[in-house]
Short mmCIF file of N, CA and C in Angstrom, two decimals:
data_model
loop_
_atom_site.label_atom_id
_atom_site.label_comp_id
_atom_site.label_asym_id
_atom_site.label_seq_id
_atom_site.Cartn_x
_atom_site.Cartn_y
_atom_site.Cartn_z
N MET A 17 -47.81 140.25 -50.36
CA MET A 17 -46.02 140.08 -51.40
C MET A 17 -45.30 138.67 -52.22
N THR A 18 -44.90 138.98 -53.39
CA THR A 18 -44.55 138.21 -54.43
C THR A 18 -43.68 137.21 -53.69
N ARG A 19 -43.90 136.23 -53.67
CA ARG A 19 -41.37 135.55 -53.91
C ARG A 19 -41.12 135.43 -54.91
N VAL A 20 -39.98 135.41 -55.15
CA VAL A 20 -39.26 135.37 -56.13
C VAL A 20 -39.11 134.29 -56.30
N ALA A 21 -38.77 133.36 -57.39
CA ALA A 21 -37.97 132.07 -57.36
C ALA A 21 -36.45 132.07 -57.15
N ARG A 22 -35.61 131.74 -56.19
CA ARG A 22 -34.50 131.29 -56.66
C ARG A 22 -33.88 131.02 -58.30
N PRO A 23 -32.95 131.12 -59.39
CA PRO A 23 -32.37 129.90 -60.50
C PRO A 23 -31.79 129.09 -59.19
N LYS A 24 -32.30 127.97 -59.88
CA LYS A 24 -31.87 126.50 -59.39
C LYS A 24 -30.47 126.46 -59.73
N ALA A 25 -29.65 127.61 -60.25
CA ALA A 25 -27.90 126.82 -61.16
C ALA A 25 -27.24 127.91 -59.40
N GLY A 26 -28.35 128.43 -58.87
CA GLY A 26 -27.23 129.32 -57.92
C GLY A 26 -26.92 128.37 -56.71
N ARG A 27 -28.30 128.21 -56.65
CA ARG A 27 -28.40 126.61 -55.02
C ARG A 27 -27.27 125.74 -55.79
N ALA A 28 -27.96 124.96 -56.92
CA ALA A 28 -26.51 124.66 -57.96
C ALA A 28 -25.10 124.94 -57.33
N ALA A 29 -25.07 126.10 -57.42
CA ALA A 29 -23.12 126.26 -57.73
C ALA A 29 -23.00 126.39 -56.04
N ARG A 30 -23.96 126.98 -54.83
CA ARG A 30 -23.11 126.99 -54.10
C ARG A 30 -23.52 125.79 -53.10
N VAL A 31 -24.09 123.97 -53.90
CA VAL A 31 -23.57 123.46 -53.38
C VAL A 31 -22.48 123.05 -53.85
N ALA A 32 -21.79 123.21 -54.72
CA ALA A 32 -20.85 122.78 -55.30
C ALA A 32 -19.56 122.71 -54.89
N VAL A 33 -19.49 123.91 -54.45
CA VAL A 33 -18.56 125.41 -53.70
C VAL A 33 -18.39 124.46 -52.55
N ILE A 34 -19.47 124.51 -51.19
CA ILE A 34 -18.96 123.43 -50.23
C ILE A 34 -18.73 122.31 -50.46
N GLY A 35 -19.56 121.32 -51.94
CA GLY A 35 -18.94 120.58 -51.19
C GLY A 35 -17.13 120.21 -51.54
N ILE A 36 -16.32 121.29 -52.44
CA ILE A 36 -15.21 121.87 -52.55
C ILE A 36 -14.44 121.62 -51.69
N ALA A 37 -14.78 123.13 -51.25
CA ALA A 37 -14.81 123.27 -49.74
C ALA A 37 -13.81 122.06 -47.88
N ALA A 38 -15.25 121.20 -48.70
CA ALA A 38 -14.93 119.86 -47.57
C ALA A 38 -14.19 119.42 -48.15
N LEU A 39 -14.15 118.56 -50.19
CA LEU A 39 -12.88 117.96 -49.45
C LEU A 39 -11.46 117.64 -49.22
N VAL A 40 -11.23 120.25 -49.98
CA VAL A 40 -10.02 120.18 -50.13
C VAL A 40 -9.78 119.83 -48.47
N GLY A 41 -10.80 120.46 -47.09
CA GLY A 41 -10.52 120.19 -45.33
C GLY A 41 -10.93 118.32 -45.73
N VAL A 42 -10.68 117.53 -45.74
CA VAL A 42 -10.36 116.20 -45.48
C VAL A 42 -8.90 115.98 -46.65
N LEU A 43 -8.97 116.86 -47.69
CA LEU A 43 -7.61 116.24 -47.95
C LEU A 43 -6.36 116.96 -47.36
N ILE A 44 -7.10 117.92 -46.88
CA ILE A 44 -5.42 118.51 -45.73
C ILE A 44 -5.42 117.72 -44.39
N VAL A 45 -6.41 117.31 -43.90
CA VAL A 45 -6.80 116.69 -42.51
C VAL A 45 -5.71 115.45 -43.13
N ALA A 46 -6.05 114.64 -44.22
CA ALA A 46 -5.93 113.49 -44.26
C ALA A 46 -4.20 114.20 -45.26
N SER A 47 -3.64 114.74 -45.45
CA SER A 47 -2.68 114.97 -45.77
C SER A 47 -1.20 115.91 -44.35
N LEU A 48 -1.60 115.93 -43.56
CA LEU A 48 -1.70 115.89 -42.00
C LEU A 48 -1.66 114.52 -41.40
N ALA A 49 -2.00 113.38 -41.35
CA ALA A 49 -2.13 112.80 -40.59
C ALA A 49 -1.59 111.61 -41.19
N ALA A 50 -1.15 112.04 -43.01
CA ALA A 50 -0.03 111.56 -43.43
C ALA A 50 1.23 111.40 -43.17
N GLN A 51 1.44 112.61 -42.89
CA GLN A 51 3.11 113.52 -42.49
C GLN A 51 3.09 113.10 -41.30
N LEU A 52 2.48 112.85 -40.13
CA LEU A 52 2.36 112.82 -38.30
C LEU A 52 3.30 111.29 -38.42
N LEU A 53 1.71 110.68 -38.99
CA LEU A 53 2.12 108.71 -39.28
C LEU A 53 3.05 108.44 -40.07
N GLY A 54 3.99 108.93 -40.21
CA GLY A 54 5.02 108.47 -41.05
C GLY A 54 4.78 107.78 -42.85
N VAL A 55 3.35 108.22 -43.34
CA VAL A 55 2.94 107.10 -44.39
C VAL A 55 3.09 108.72 -46.03
N ARG A 56 3.95 107.65 -46.82
CA ARG A 56 3.98 107.98 -48.07
C ARG A 56 2.89 106.61 -49.17
N VAL A 57 3.03 107.37 -50.10
CA VAL A 57 2.74 107.12 -51.35
C VAL A 57 3.69 106.32 -52.25
N TYR A 58 4.35 106.25 -52.85
CA TYR A 58 5.49 105.64 -53.64
C TYR A 58 4.00 105.36 -55.51
N ARG A 59 4.39 105.55 -57.15
CA ARG A 59 4.33 104.81 -57.88
C ARG A 59 5.16 104.26 -58.72
N ILE A 60 5.41 102.94 -58.87
CA ILE A 60 6.65 102.34 -59.05
C ILE A 60 6.84 102.21 -60.47
N THR A 61 7.53 102.55 -61.21
CA THR A 61 7.88 103.14 -61.81
C THR A 61 8.19 101.18 -62.95
N SER A 62 8.81 100.68 -62.68
CA SER A 62 9.63 99.31 -63.31
C SER A 62 9.78 98.00 -63.02
N GLY A 63 9.01 97.36 -63.40
CA GLY A 63 9.09 96.20 -63.24
C GLY A 63 9.71 95.46 -62.69
N SER A 64 10.85 95.53 -61.58
CA SER A 64 11.61 94.68 -61.37
C SER A 64 11.05 94.27 -58.84
N MET A 65 9.60 94.74 -59.19
CA MET A 65 8.88 93.65 -58.14
C MET A 65 8.07 92.85 -58.04
N GLU A 66 7.91 93.01 -60.29
CA GLU A 66 6.45 91.92 -60.59
C GLU A 66 6.89 90.29 -60.23
N PRO A 67 5.82 89.59 -59.44
CA PRO A 67 3.71 89.65 -60.02
C PRO A 67 3.79 90.63 -58.41
N THR A 68 4.80 89.88 -57.09
CA THR A 68 4.57 91.17 -56.40
C THR A 68 4.02 92.82 -56.11
N ILE A 69 4.77 93.78 -56.98
CA ILE A 69 4.06 94.86 -56.77
C ILE A 69 4.22 95.02 -58.68
N VAL A 70 3.33 95.38 -59.46
CA VAL A 70 2.81 95.67 -60.35
C VAL A 70 3.92 96.74 -61.11
N ALA A 71 4.49 97.01 -62.27
CA ALA A 71 4.75 98.70 -63.11
C ALA A 71 3.08 99.36 -63.24
N GLY A 72 3.66 100.84 -62.72
CA GLY A 72 2.06 101.33 -62.84
C GLY A 72 1.98 101.58 -61.87
N GLU A 73 1.51 100.55 -60.41
CA GLU A 73 0.60 100.27 -59.51
C GLU A 73 0.99 101.21 -58.50
N THR A 74 -0.13 101.34 -57.30
CA THR A 74 1.12 102.70 -56.13
C THR A 74 0.36 102.45 -54.33
N ILE A 75 1.30 101.93 -54.69
CA ILE A 75 2.11 101.93 -52.88
C ILE A 75 2.01 102.34 -51.72
N LEU A 76 1.43 102.56 -50.82
CA LEU A 76 1.61 102.57 -50.03
C LEU A 76 2.66 102.75 -48.83
N THR A 77 3.72 102.99 -48.05
CA THR A 77 4.65 102.74 -46.83
C THR A 77 4.88 103.81 -46.43
N ARG A 78 4.69 103.37 -44.54
CA ARG A 78 5.35 103.46 -43.46
C ARG A 78 6.55 103.76 -42.42
N SER A 79 6.46 104.54 -42.78
CA SER A 79 8.26 105.23 -42.13
C SER A 79 8.61 104.09 -40.45
N THR A 80 9.25 103.79 -41.25
CA THR A 80 10.02 102.51 -40.11
C THR A 80 11.90 102.22 -39.49
N ALA A 81 11.73 102.54 -38.77
CA ALA A 81 13.11 102.14 -37.84
C ALA A 81 14.43 101.01 -38.72
N ALA A 82 15.57 101.15 -38.91
CA ALA A 82 15.45 99.99 -38.96
C ALA A 82 16.02 98.98 -38.37
N ASP A 83 15.85 99.27 -37.00
CA ASP A 83 16.28 97.82 -35.86
C ASP A 83 14.46 97.18 -35.88
N ASP A 84 13.45 97.17 -36.69
CA ASP A 84 12.34 96.96 -36.75
C ASP A 84 11.67 96.19 -37.32
N LEU A 85 13.46 96.48 -38.94
CA LEU A 85 12.84 95.24 -40.36
C LEU A 85 13.40 93.73 -40.29
N VAL A 86 12.79 93.48 -41.09
CA VAL A 86 13.70 91.15 -41.13
C VAL A 86 13.30 91.85 -42.04
N VAL A 87 14.87 90.39 -42.59
CA VAL A 87 15.05 89.85 -44.35
C VAL A 87 13.48 89.68 -44.69
N GLY A 88 13.30 89.69 -45.27
CA GLY A 88 12.00 90.06 -46.30
C GLY A 88 11.51 89.71 -46.41
N ASP A 89 10.74 92.03 -45.52
CA ASP A 89 10.38 92.68 -46.30
C ASP A 89 10.58 93.63 -46.86
N ILE A 90 9.05 94.97 -47.51
CA ILE A 90 9.98 95.23 -48.66
C ILE A 90 9.98 96.46 -48.89
N VAL A 91 10.99 97.51 -48.73
CA VAL A 91 11.75 98.06 -49.13
C VAL A 91 11.28 99.91 -49.57
N THR A 92 10.96 100.47 -49.23
CA THR A 92 11.55 101.69 -50.34
C THR A 92 13.19 102.56 -49.54
N THR A 93 13.38 102.43 -50.01
CA THR A 93 14.57 103.75 -49.81
C THR A 93 15.46 104.37 -51.03
N GLN A 94 16.93 105.15 -50.44
CA GLN A 94 17.29 106.05 -51.62
C GLN A 94 18.88 106.14 -51.14
N ARG A 95 19.42 105.62 -51.73
CA ARG A 95 20.73 105.84 -51.18
C ARG A 95 21.77 107.05 -51.43
N ARG A 96 22.26 106.59 -50.06
CA ARG A 96 22.93 108.55 -50.35
C ARG A 96 23.12 109.07 -51.32
N GLY A 97 22.44 109.57 -50.81
CA GLY A 97 23.59 111.20 -52.64
C GLY A 97 22.56 111.10 -53.44
N SER A 98 22.04 110.35 -54.03
CA SER A 98 20.92 110.08 -54.72
C SER A 98 19.53 110.85 -54.41
N GLU A 99 18.77 110.91 -55.55
CA GLU A 99 17.57 111.84 -55.35
C GLU A 99 16.13 110.50 -56.25
N ARG A 100 17.09 109.16 -56.51
CA ARG A 100 16.26 108.01 -57.00
C ARG A 100 16.02 106.72 -55.13
N THR A 101 15.45 106.99 -56.00
CA THR A 101 14.37 105.53 -54.68
C THR A 101 13.99 104.41 -55.48
N VAL A 102 14.23 102.75 -54.88
CA VAL A 102 14.49 101.98 -55.81
C VAL A 102 13.37 101.29 -54.02
N THR A 103 12.32 99.86 -55.14
CA THR A 103 11.31 99.49 -53.77
C THR A 103 12.09 97.93 -54.63
N HIS A 104 12.51 97.76 -52.94
CA HIS A 104 12.89 96.46 -53.38
C HIS A 104 12.67 94.94 -51.97
N ARG A 105 13.23 94.00 -51.75
CA ARG A 105 13.35 93.59 -50.63
C ARG A 105 13.66 93.07 -50.17
N ILE A 106 14.15 93.10 -49.26
CA ILE A 106 15.42 92.28 -48.18
C ILE A 106 15.81 91.70 -48.19
N VAL A 107 17.21 90.56 -48.64
CA VAL A 107 16.97 89.53 -48.47
C VAL A 107 19.02 89.46 -47.68
N ARG A 108 19.35 90.55 -47.14
CA ARG A 108 19.84 90.71 -45.91
C ARG A 108 20.27 90.89 -45.38
N MET A 109 20.64 91.48 -43.82
CA MET A 109 21.44 92.81 -43.39
C MET A 109 21.92 92.62 -42.60
N GLU A 110 22.76 93.39 -41.92
CA GLU A 110 23.41 93.47 -41.42
C GLU A 110 23.28 94.94 -39.91
N ASP A 111 24.54 94.33 -38.49
CA ASP A 111 24.01 96.02 -37.87
C ASP A 111 25.83 96.70 -38.62
N ALA A 112 25.47 98.18 -38.06
CA ALA A 112 26.37 98.56 -38.78
C ALA A 112 26.86 99.98 -37.74
N GLY A 113 26.98 99.66 -36.24
CA GLY A 113 26.70 100.67 -35.48
C GLY A 113 25.75 101.67 -35.32
N GLY A 114 24.79 101.72 -35.78
CA GLY A 114 23.37 102.68 -35.05
C GLY A 114 22.62 102.06 -36.97
N GLU A 115 23.42 102.28 -37.03
CA GLU A 115 22.70 101.83 -38.73
C GLU A 115 22.52 100.11 -39.36
N ARG A 116 22.00 100.56 -40.39
CA ARG A 116 21.44 98.86 -40.83
C ARG A 116 22.20 99.29 -42.34
N VAL A 117 23.03 97.71 -42.89
CA VAL A 117 23.63 96.75 -44.29
C VAL A 117 22.04 96.78 -44.61
N LEU A 118 21.72 97.39 -45.41
CA LEU A 118 20.53 96.12 -45.87
C LEU A 118 20.72 96.17 -47.97
N TRP A 119 21.00 94.22 -47.50
CA TRP A 119 21.43 94.11 -49.01
C TRP A 119 19.76 93.94 -50.26
N LEU A 120 18.82 94.68 -50.76
CA LEU A 120 17.92 95.16 -50.86
C LEU A 120 18.22 93.81 -53.04
N GLN A 121 16.99 93.27 -53.33
CA GLN A 121 16.30 92.66 -54.62
C GLN A 121 14.85 92.69 -55.10
N GLY A 122 15.15 92.96 -55.98
CA GLY A 122 13.83 93.65 -56.15
C GLY A 122 12.73 91.53 -56.49
N ASP A 123 11.82 91.50 -56.41
CA ASP A 123 11.73 89.73 -57.12
C ASP A 123 12.05 89.30 -58.38
N ALA A 124 11.78 90.17 -59.52
CA ALA A 124 12.02 89.56 -60.43
C ALA A 124 13.71 90.17 -60.84
N ASN A 125 14.91 89.90 -60.36
CA ASN A 125 15.62 90.63 -60.38
C ASN A 125 16.22 88.74 -59.98
N PRO A 126 17.24 88.69 -61.27
CA PRO A 126 18.16 87.22 -60.85
C PRO A 126 19.76 87.94 -59.34
N ASN A 127 19.43 88.81 -59.67
CA ASN A 127 20.61 88.94 -58.74
C ASN A 127 20.49 90.17 -57.87
N PRO A 128 20.99 90.64 -56.64
CA PRO A 128 20.77 91.72 -55.43
C PRO A 128 21.59 92.80 -55.93
N ASP A 129 21.07 93.76 -55.52
CA ASP A 129 21.58 94.61 -56.10
C ASP A 129 23.19 95.65 -55.85
N PRO A 130 23.52 95.80 -56.85
CA PRO A 130 25.25 95.92 -56.51
C PRO A 130 25.67 96.07 -55.32
N ALA A 131 24.62 97.33 -54.62
CA ALA A 131 26.00 97.42 -53.97
C ALA A 131 24.64 98.27 -52.39
N PRO A 132 24.99 97.68 -51.34
CA PRO A 132 24.02 97.55 -50.41
C PRO A 132 23.72 99.31 -49.77
N TYR A 133 22.88 98.70 -49.35
CA TYR A 133 21.86 100.89 -48.66
C TYR A 133 22.58 100.39 -46.87
N THR A 134 23.37 101.49 -47.12
CA THR A 134 23.17 102.20 -45.39
C THR A 134 22.10 103.23 -44.57
N VAL A 135 21.18 102.66 -43.27
CA VAL A 135 20.16 103.97 -43.45
C VAL A 135 20.08 102.95 -41.58
N SER A 136 19.11 104.06 -41.73
CA SER A 136 18.93 103.68 -40.37
C SER A 136 16.69 103.79 -39.55
N GLN A 137 16.52 104.55 -41.14
CA GLN A 137 14.67 104.54 -41.75
C GLN A 137 14.60 104.36 -42.52
N VAL A 138 13.50 103.22 -42.99
CA VAL A 138 12.91 103.49 -44.29
C VAL A 138 11.58 103.50 -44.68
N HIS A 139 11.08 103.80 -46.03
CA HIS A 139 9.36 103.19 -45.81
C HIS A 139 9.11 101.79 -46.24
N ARG A 140 8.30 101.31 -45.40
CA ARG A 140 8.45 100.02 -45.70
C ARG A 140 6.57 99.52 -46.12
N TYR A 141 6.77 98.75 -47.00
CA TYR A 141 5.66 98.71 -47.70
C TYR A 141 4.45 97.71 -46.49
N VAL A 142 3.91 98.80 -47.05
CA VAL A 142 1.85 98.47 -46.27
C VAL A 142 0.97 97.78 -47.36
N PHE A 143 0.50 98.84 -48.41
CA PHE A 143 0.07 97.56 -49.24
C PHE A 143 -0.15 98.11 -50.66
N THR A 144 -0.93 97.91 -52.21
CA THR A 144 -0.26 98.99 -52.92
C THR A 144 -2.16 98.53 -52.57
N LEU A 145 -2.77 100.25 -53.32
CA LEU A 145 -3.41 101.19 -53.28
C LEU A 145 -4.32 101.18 -53.94
N PHE A 146 -3.74 100.63 -55.07
CA PHE A 146 -4.11 101.10 -56.99
C PHE A 146 -3.73 100.65 -58.06
#
């Protein structure tokens, strides 16, 4: 019986498909784990937090209850009724009946943001990814 050699391209294609399927599986598991842990990734678009966080960098944040925050934390939140997010440092805090009022300021900004943010939960900066 004569054995016919299989083309190497067919084997390489199968290996590539298996590799891609494994990568997709890992990404799905990582995405589900991130949602369960309250982890989010944000791309910083302005220089307001320089030199701590540079415009264009990507940061990792973790969902945090307002009760666990301290002045000096860097947080990402959005103003009520707005879809835009802001990543700034907490410079002042007050309790407000189960929520917290945060005054935020970018490290590169001379003054705090014009209005405070009332929150029950925010995303606290963990580290810069790249």
